Amino acid sequence: MAEILTRADVERIAALARLELTAEEIALFAEQLSAILGYADQVQQVDTSGVPAASPTTPDATVFRDDLPLPCLPRDLALSQAPAADRGAGLFKVPRVLGS
Amino acid sequence: MSLPRTAREIRARVSARDVSAVEVCRDALDRITRLDARLHAFLHLDEKGALARAADLDRDRPADAPLLGVPVALKDNICKAGMRTTAASRLLEHYVPPYSAGVVERLERAGAVIVGKTNCDEFAMGSSTEHSAFGPTRNPWATDRIPGGSSGGSAVAVAAGMVPLALGSDTGGSIRQPAALCGILGLKPTYGRVSRYGLIAFGSSLDQIGPFARSTADLAALIGTIAGPDARDSTSAADPVPDYGAQLTGDIHGLRVGVPRELLQQGVEPAVMAAFEGALAELAGAGAIVTDVALPHASLAIPVYYLVANAEASSNLARFDGVRYGDRAEASTVHDVYYRTRAHFGAEVKRRIMIGTFVLSAGYYDAYYLKAQKVRALIRQDYDEAFRRVDVVAVPTSPTVAFKLGERTADPLQMYLADVFTAATNLVGLPAISVPCGVSDERLPIGLQLTGRPFDEGTLLRAADVMDRRRPIPSPDVETI
C-alpha cells in the first residue's frame, strides 16, 4: 500500500496536536496511520451527492434555557486539581508564555 | 441463608431488614478482594467510603430507593466527587474530581452503594482493555483472554459476581462487546437517553453511558435509574422515562426481527454464527417473525467511525495540557509543558489524536471528515428504512469470541474490526443491547445484539428477557481462577 503519510507528515500533524513523539513513534505511526487511513479510504467510493452532512445524532431542535445566573463550581474547588495555582489570587499558574 | 447477589433481591431484603446494606457491601468487597488479584477489574476500591455509605443507608432507610443497598461499580471515566478518576491514563493518575457525574447523583438518590472504579482502555479507546495505562483486565471465563473493551473492568466485575451492577460508556461498542465476551447483559441507550455530565468525553456525537447486569430485571432497574434529562448536558433528551421493569412481559409474539444477512458474509467465526442462528430460532420459537433486512451502507461503519470518533477525540483531548488538572511534565515554557505532558498519553490515544487531527486539518477535512459524515447520514437512512419493516435488527455482538491477550495489540486495524457490528448504532444514535446467546466449545460466551428504534429500550429489554428465560447461560467458574 502506498504510504499516505510520510514521516514529515507525521511530524507536522504531531505539532498541530501538541504531541511530543519519539523517533520510533514517528516511524511506527507513519506506517500504522497510513494503513488506517488506507482502510478508511473506502468511504471515497460512496456516492454522497446531495447527502447532507449533518450529524444524525444531533437533536432535532436546539435546546434553550432561560439566561439566568446559576451557581457553578467554586473557584477554590476548580483550582484544587491544578498542577500549579495561586489560590490566593485565584489563578492557574504556567511557565513563561512568550519570548525565549 | 446466603447473601443476595442480584440487585432485585438485595433491594427487597435490605428493605425488609432481612439483611443489612453493610453485610451486602462487605460481601461484595470480600469477593472483589479475593478475585481481583487475578482479574484486575478495579483501578480503585473505596472500602471505607462504601461501608460508611451502607451504614448510612441502614440507619436512614430512604424511601423510594429502587437500588437500596445495591453495590455498583463505575467505569473509571465517570466522575464521582472525591473519588480518584483516571480514565486509565497516566495524565490523570492523581486526579480527584471536585464534582459528581449526573448518573452518580441519580445512583446515590436511588440508594446505591458505589464501591469503586473499574479498569478500561485509556480514555475508553480500545476493544480489549489492554490499552489501560495500569495493566490489562482478564476475562473470568479464561484468564489468558481479554474481556473486551473499552469497559472491560465493569463487564468483569459483573460477570465474576463481584457486584450485581456496573456502569460503562459506549462510543463504538465499549459496553456491548465486553458484555458479549464476558457472558452478561449490556445496554447502550439511545443518544441523549442518559446524561453525560461528568463523563470524560471521547466522541461527543457518539458517547453514551449505560448499564451492565447479569439479569434483565437488574438491567431494567439500572437504566430506569440513570435515564432522564439533565440541564447540564445539552444533548440529554426530555423524552419520558418508561417503567422498564414493566416491559419484561415475556411476550414477544409478533415482534419483527430483521437480519442484515449481507453484513454477516465475512469474518464471523463459525461458533458465533451457530449461536446467532440458535438465538434467532429461540426468538422465532417465542413468536417473533424473523426476516431479512438490508443495511447496504452498514459495512462502512468501521471506516466512518474511526474518522468521526477520532476527529472528535482529537478535539476533546486537547484539554489535557497540564494546566488546569491532571499531571504536568515540567518545562521552562508553557509550549513545552503542552508537548511533554501530552507525551504521556499511551500509544493508542496518540494514534487516535493524530488521525483526528489529520482528518480535520486544512486540505483533508472535505475528503475525510465531511465525507464520513455524509456516509454516516446514509447509514442512518438505511436504519430508518429498515425500521419501517421490522421492530429490531439482530446481529452477533462480536464477530469472534474473546481473543487472547496480546493477540491484536501490534495491529491497530485488527483491533478496530472488533467493533464491526457495534459501531453503526453509535453513528446513528440508536439503542442496542447485547444478551448472552451461548458459549463456544471452549466455553467462551457469545452475545446477540439487538438494535431498536430511538428511545425504544423497552422493546430491547423485553426481547433480551425472553432470550434470558429460554436460554440462560452458565456463569464462569471463578472459584478456580
XYZ file of N, CA and C in Angstrom, chain B residues 198-334:
411
model
N -20.238 14.853 33.504
C -19.306 14.142 34.380
C -18.697 12.896 33.775
N -18.990 12.625 32.518
C -18.295 11.560 31.783
C -17.122 12.213 31.059
N -15.937 11.653 31.169
C -14.780 12.212 30.456
C -14.988 11.958 28.973
N -15.107 13.044 28.190
C -15.582 12.941 26.814
C -14.550 12.302 25.894
N -15.040 11.483 24.956
C -14.216 10.864 23.914
C -14.763 11.321 22.558
N -15.899 10.782 22.133
C -16.520 11.207 20.873
C -17.906 11.735 21.190
N -18.061 13.049 21.201
C -19.259 13.632 21.804
C -20.541 13.394 21.017
N -20.463 13.050 19.729
C -21.694 12.738 18.998
C -22.015 11.249 19.089
N -21.210 10.495 19.863
C -21.329 9.027 19.924
C -21.463 8.487 21.344
N -20.810 9.131 22.311
C -20.728 8.603 23.677
C -22.095 8.449 24.340
N -22.306 7.328 25.002
C -23.431 7.170 25.927
C -22.967 6.339 27.117
N -23.484 6.670 28.297
C -23.271 5.841 29.481
C -24.364 4.785 29.497
N -24.038 3.558 29.933
C -25.062 2.527 30.005
C -24.718 1.442 31.009
N -25.711 0.554 31.272
C -25.590 -0.430 32.341
C -25.110 -1.824 31.906
N -24.480 -2.512 32.857
C -24.180 -3.956 32.778
C -24.937 -4.659 33.900
N -25.444 -5.880 33.633
C -26.080 -6.671 34.686
C -26.063 -8.142 34.275
N -26.414 -9.025 35.240
C -26.496 -10.450 34.934
C -27.936 -10.894 34.681
N -28.910 -10.009 34.908
C -30.299 -10.360 34.607
C -30.990 -9.153 33.988
N -32.020 -9.417 33.200
C -32.734 -8.304 32.555
C -33.456 -7.454 33.587
N -33.955 -8.069 34.660
C -34.645 -7.277 35.696
C -33.677 -6.262 36.304
N -32.449 -6.699 36.575
C -31.452 -5.791 37.148
C -31.047 -4.720 36.147
N -30.909 -5.132 34.882
C -30.538 -4.168 33.843
C -31.616 -3.090 33.719
N -32.880 -3.519 33.759
C -34.004 -2.582 33.656
C -34.007 -1.613 34.837
N -33.698 -2.128 36.038
C -33.672 -1.256 37.220
C -32.591 -0.189 37.084
N -31.439 -0.572 36.535
C -30.331 0.385 36.446
C -30.567 1.426 35.348
N -31.050 1.006 34.175
C -31.292 2.012 33.137
C -32.416 2.953 33.574
N -33.416 2.413 34.275
C -34.503 3.262 34.782
C -34.006 4.302 35.769
N -32.942 3.953 36.497
C -32.375 4.882 37.485
C -31.579 5.999 36.823
N -30.792 5.660 35.800
C -29.865 6.667 35.249
C -30.467 7.472 34.095
N -31.575 6.999 33.492
C -32.137 7.696 32.327
C -32.869 8.962 32.745
N -32.942 9.922 31.816
C -33.713 11.131 32.069
C -32.918 12.387 31.792
N -33.620 13.519 31.677
C -32.967 14.760 31.279
C -32.055 15.333 32.364
N -31.092 16.137 31.917
C -30.157 16.809 32.819
C -29.780 18.120 32.140
N -30.108 19.235 32.762
C -29.865 20.548 32.156
C -28.380 20.790 31.900
N -27.516 20.015 32.563
C -26.071 20.233 32.404
C -25.495 19.494 31.200
N -26.328 18.710 30.500
C -25.919 18.060 29.251
C -26.938 18.472 28.189
N -26.509 19.373 27.288
C -27.468 19.941 26.335
C -27.958 18.900 25.341
N -27.312 17.726 25.268
C -27.782 16.672 24.363
C -28.719 15.697 25.070
N -28.950 15.884 26.364
C -29.826 14.926 27.049
C -31.279 15.215 26.669
N -32.051 14.143 26.492
C -33.390 14.252 25.917
C -34.456 14.340 27.002
N -35.527 15.077 26.678
C -36.616 15.268 27.637
C -37.654 14.146 27.569
N -37.512 13.215 26.623
C -38.497 12.144 26.467
C -38.768 11.442 27.800
N -40.032 11.142 28.093
C -40.340 10.498 29.374
C -39.651 9.143 29.508
N -39.280 8.805 30.741
C -38.631 7.519 31.017
C -39.709 6.516 31.400
N -39.896 5.461 30.615
C -40.937 4.489 30.952
C -40.518 3.599 32.123
N -41.461 2.837 32.647
C -41.157 1.824 33.655
C -40.598 0.607 32.916
N -39.249 0.530 32.862
C -38.632 -0.537 32.057
C -38.941 -1.924 32.607
N -39.040 -2.020 33.925
C -39.339 -3.321 34.525
C -40.667 -3.875 34.024
N -41.636 -2.966 33.774
C -42.963 -3.390 33.307
C -42.929 -3.924 31.884
N -41.814 -3.675 31.179
C -41.693 -4.165 29.794
C -41.349 -5.643 29.738
N -40.926 -6.206 30.860
C -40.432 -7.588 30.859
C -41.613 -8.552 30.993
N -42.432 -8.596 29.951
C -43.663 -9.370 29.992
C -43.452 -10.821 29.595
N -42.312 -11.107 28.964
C -42.094 -12.463 28.463
C -42.804 -12.729 27.146
N -43.451 -11.706 26.599
C -44.238 -11.902 25.374
C -43.642 -11.100 24.214
N -43.110 -11.805 23.209
C -42.620 -11.111 22.006
C -43.372 -11.619 20.776
N -44.592 -12.075 21.012
C -45.382 -12.579 19.892
C -45.571 -11.485 18.847
N -45.207 -11.768 17.592
C -45.388 -10.799 16.519
C -44.263 -9.784 16.383
N -43.274 -9.829 17.285
C -42.127 -8.921 17.169
C -41.388 -9.218 15.861
N -41.136 -8.172 15.067
C -40.466 -8.376 13.783
C -38.959 -8.146 13.937
N -38.204 -9.216 13.697
C -36.748 -9.185 13.874
C -36.089 -9.204 12.499
N -35.325 -8.163 12.176
C -34.655 -8.087 10.876
C -33.200 -8.533 10.976
N -32.751 -9.319 10.004
C -31.369 -9.806 9.995
C -30.673 -9.303 8.727
N -29.652 -8.458 8.861
C -28.921 -7.953 7.685
C -27.908 -8.987 7.208
N -28.388 -9.988 6.457
C -27.555 -11.137 6.087
C -26.280 -10.741 5.361
N -26.363 -9.716 4.492
C -25.182 -9.371 3.681
C -24.032 -8.854 4.544
N -24.400 -8.348 5.739
C -23.385 -7.827 6.654
C -22.601 -8.960 7.331
N -23.201 -10.162 7.336
C -22.619 -11.282 8.084
C -21.835 -12.217 7.175
N -21.548 -11.752 5.949
C -20.913 -12.628 4.971
C -19.486 -13.008 5.333
N -18.769 -12.095 5.972
C -17.360 -12.408 6.194
C -16.909 -12.114 7.612
N -15.942 -12.918 8.051
C -15.260 -12.621 9.304
C -15.975 -13.063 10.561
N -17.140 -13.724 10.449
C -17.822 -14.190 11.659
C -17.391 -15.634 11.932
N -16.867 -15.887 13.125
C -16.434 -17.240 13.496
C -17.619 -18.206 13.447
N -17.366 -19.460 13.026
C -18.457 -20.443 12.931
C -19.232 -20.621 14.244
N -18.526 -20.650 15.374
C -19.213 -20.841 16.661
C -20.154 -19.665 16.949
N -19.714 -18.470 16.578
C -20.540 -17.276 16.793
C -21.766 -17.332 15.889
N -21.538 -17.722 14.636
C -22.643 -17.791 13.678
C -23.666 -18.834 14.137
N -23.172 -19.974 14.642
C -24.082 -21.041 15.096
C -24.923 -20.563 16.276
N -24.276 -19.878 17.230
C -25.018 -19.383 18.399
C -26.026 -18.319 17.971
N -25.634 -17.505 17.013
C -26.531 -16.456 16.499
C -27.764 -17.081 15.845
N -27.553 -18.094 15.002
C -28.691 -18.767 14.362
C -29.584 -19.420 15.418
N -28.946 -19.978 16.449
C -29.708 -20.575 17.545
C -30.569 -19.541 18.249
N -30.009 -18.340 18.420
C -30.751 -17.260 19.085
C -31.951 -16.840 18.241
N -31.748 -16.755 16.919
C -32.866 -16.385 16.042
C -33.970 -17.438 16.138
N -33.560 -18.714 16.215
C -34.548 -19.790 16.343
C -35.315 -19.680 17.658
N -34.612 -19.300 18.734
C -35.282 -19.098 20.030
C -36.329 -17.987 19.927
N -35.918 -16.873 19.307
C -36.841 -15.745 19.180
C -38.054 -16.152 18.337
N -37.788 -16.891 17.249
C -38.890 -17.361 16.409
C -39.782 -18.318 17.193
N -39.150 -19.171 18.000
C -39.905 -20.113 18.830
C -40.808 -19.408 19.827
N -40.409 -18.191 20.215
C -41.218 -17.412 21.161
C -42.251 -16.548 20.444
N -42.358 -16.699 19.119
C -43.415 -15.977 18.396
C -42.942 -14.790 17.589
N -41.630 -14.536 17.581
C -41.109 -13.425 16.771
C -41.105 -13.829 15.298
N -41.165 -12.816 14.420
C -41.121 -13.056 12.978
C -39.752 -12.599 12.485
N -38.927 -13.559 12.055
C -37.558 -13.247 11.644
C -37.518 -13.086 10.127
N -37.049 -11.927 9.664
C -36.954 -11.690 8.219
C -35.613 -11.052 7.887
N -35.255 -11.108 6.597
C -34.039 -10.435 6.155
C -34.316 -8.948 6.000
N -33.266 -8.157 6.195
C -33.388 -6.723 6.050
C -32.079 -6.219 5.445
N -32.136 -5.123 4.709
C -30.930 -4.614 4.053
C -30.414 -3.359 4.751
N -29.107 -3.364 5.039
C -28.437 -2.159 5.555
C -27.212 -1.943 4.664
N -27.425 -1.472 3.412
C -26.344 -1.501 2.426
C -25.100 -0.707 2.806
N -25.244 0.326 3.664
C -24.062 1.131 3.998
C -23.436 0.757 5.344
N -24.046 -0.194 6.051
C -23.550 -0.518 7.397
C -22.166 -1.153 7.372
N -21.782 -1.746 6.231
C -20.440 -2.331 6.146
C -19.355 -1.256 6.192
N -19.764 0.009 6.026
C -18.799 1.122 6.084
C -18.710 1.725 7.486
N -19.376 1.102 8.443
C -19.423 1.690 9.788
C -18.030 1.869 10.389
N -17.146 0.892 10.212
C -15.826 0.999 10.850
C -14.992 2.147 10.262
N -14.825 2.229 8.927
C -14.081 3.391 8.422
C -14.727 4.722 8.801
N -16.034 4.816 8.730
C -16.702 6.080 9.100
C -16.467 6.378 10.577
N -16.629 5.339 11.390
C -16.466 5.509 12.834
C -15.068 6.017 13.191
N -14.038 5.417 12.606
C -12.679 5.796 13.002
C -12.270 7.167 12.461
N -12.984 7.675 11.472
C -12.757 9.059 11.050
C -13.490 10.024 11.985
N -14.768 9.756 12.240
C -15.591 10.668 13.048
C -15.156 10.648 14.521
N -15.036 9.456 15.097
C -14.714 9.347 16.527
C -13.346 9.968 16.812
N -12.375 9.725 15.936
C -11.034 10.244 16.199
C -10.970 11.752 16.003
N -11.742 12.284 15.068
C -11.813 13.732 14.912
C -12.330 14.355 16.211
N -13.398 13.780 16.740
C -13.971 14.307 17.982
C -13.005 14.115 19.152
N -12.315 12.966 19.173
C -11.356 12.702 20.252
C -10.214 13.706 20.233
N -9.721 14.043 19.044
C -8.572 14.966 18.982
C -8.973 16.321 19.548
N -10.240 16.699 19.342
C -10.734 17.955 19.894
C -10.957 17.843 21.405
N -11.638 16.771 21.837
C -11.930 16.609 23.269
C -10.664 16.481 24.113
N -9.639 15.806 23.576
C -8.441 15.563 24.382
C -7.449 16.727 24.352
N -7.815 17.792 23.637
C -6.969 18.995 23.662
C -6.906 19.585 25.064
N -7.933 19.293 25.891
C -7.974 19.889 27.233
C -6.915 19.315 28.164
N -6.317 18.175 27.793
C -5.302 17.582 28.681
C -3.937 18.150 28.311
N -3.664 19.330 28.891
C -2.471 20.089 28.513
C -1.593 20.418 29.715
N -1.941 19.822 30.877
C -1.108 20.046 32.056
C -1.288 21.408 32.699
N -2.412 22.069 32.450
C -2.605 23.403 33.024
C -3.650 23.405 34.146
N -4.855 22.883 33.877
C -5.946 23.046 34.846
C -6.164 21.840 35.749
N -5.790 20.651 35.269
C -5.939 19.443 36.071
C -5.036 18.383 35.488
N -4.886 17.291 36.195
C -4.029 16.214 35.714
C -2.567 16.496 36.001
N -1.723 15.556 35.612
C -0.294 15.698 35.870
C 0.346 16.602 34.818
N 1.410 17.296 35.222
C 2.141 18.189 34.314
C 3.590 17.715 34.217
N 4.092 17.669 32.981
C 5.529 17.471 32.797
C 6.167 18.850 32.824
N 7.092 19.064 33.762
C 7.658 20.408 33.938
C 8.535 20.798 32.746
N 8.493 22.061 32.401
C 9.314 22.611 31.322
C 9.405 24.108 31.548
N 10.272 24.764 30.807
C 10.519 26.176 31.094
C 9.557 27.106 30.353
N 8.853 26.598 29.343
C 7.842 27.422 28.675
C 6.524 26.646 28.643
N 5.440 27.367 28.524
C 4.140 26.699 28.517
C 4.004 25.823 27.262
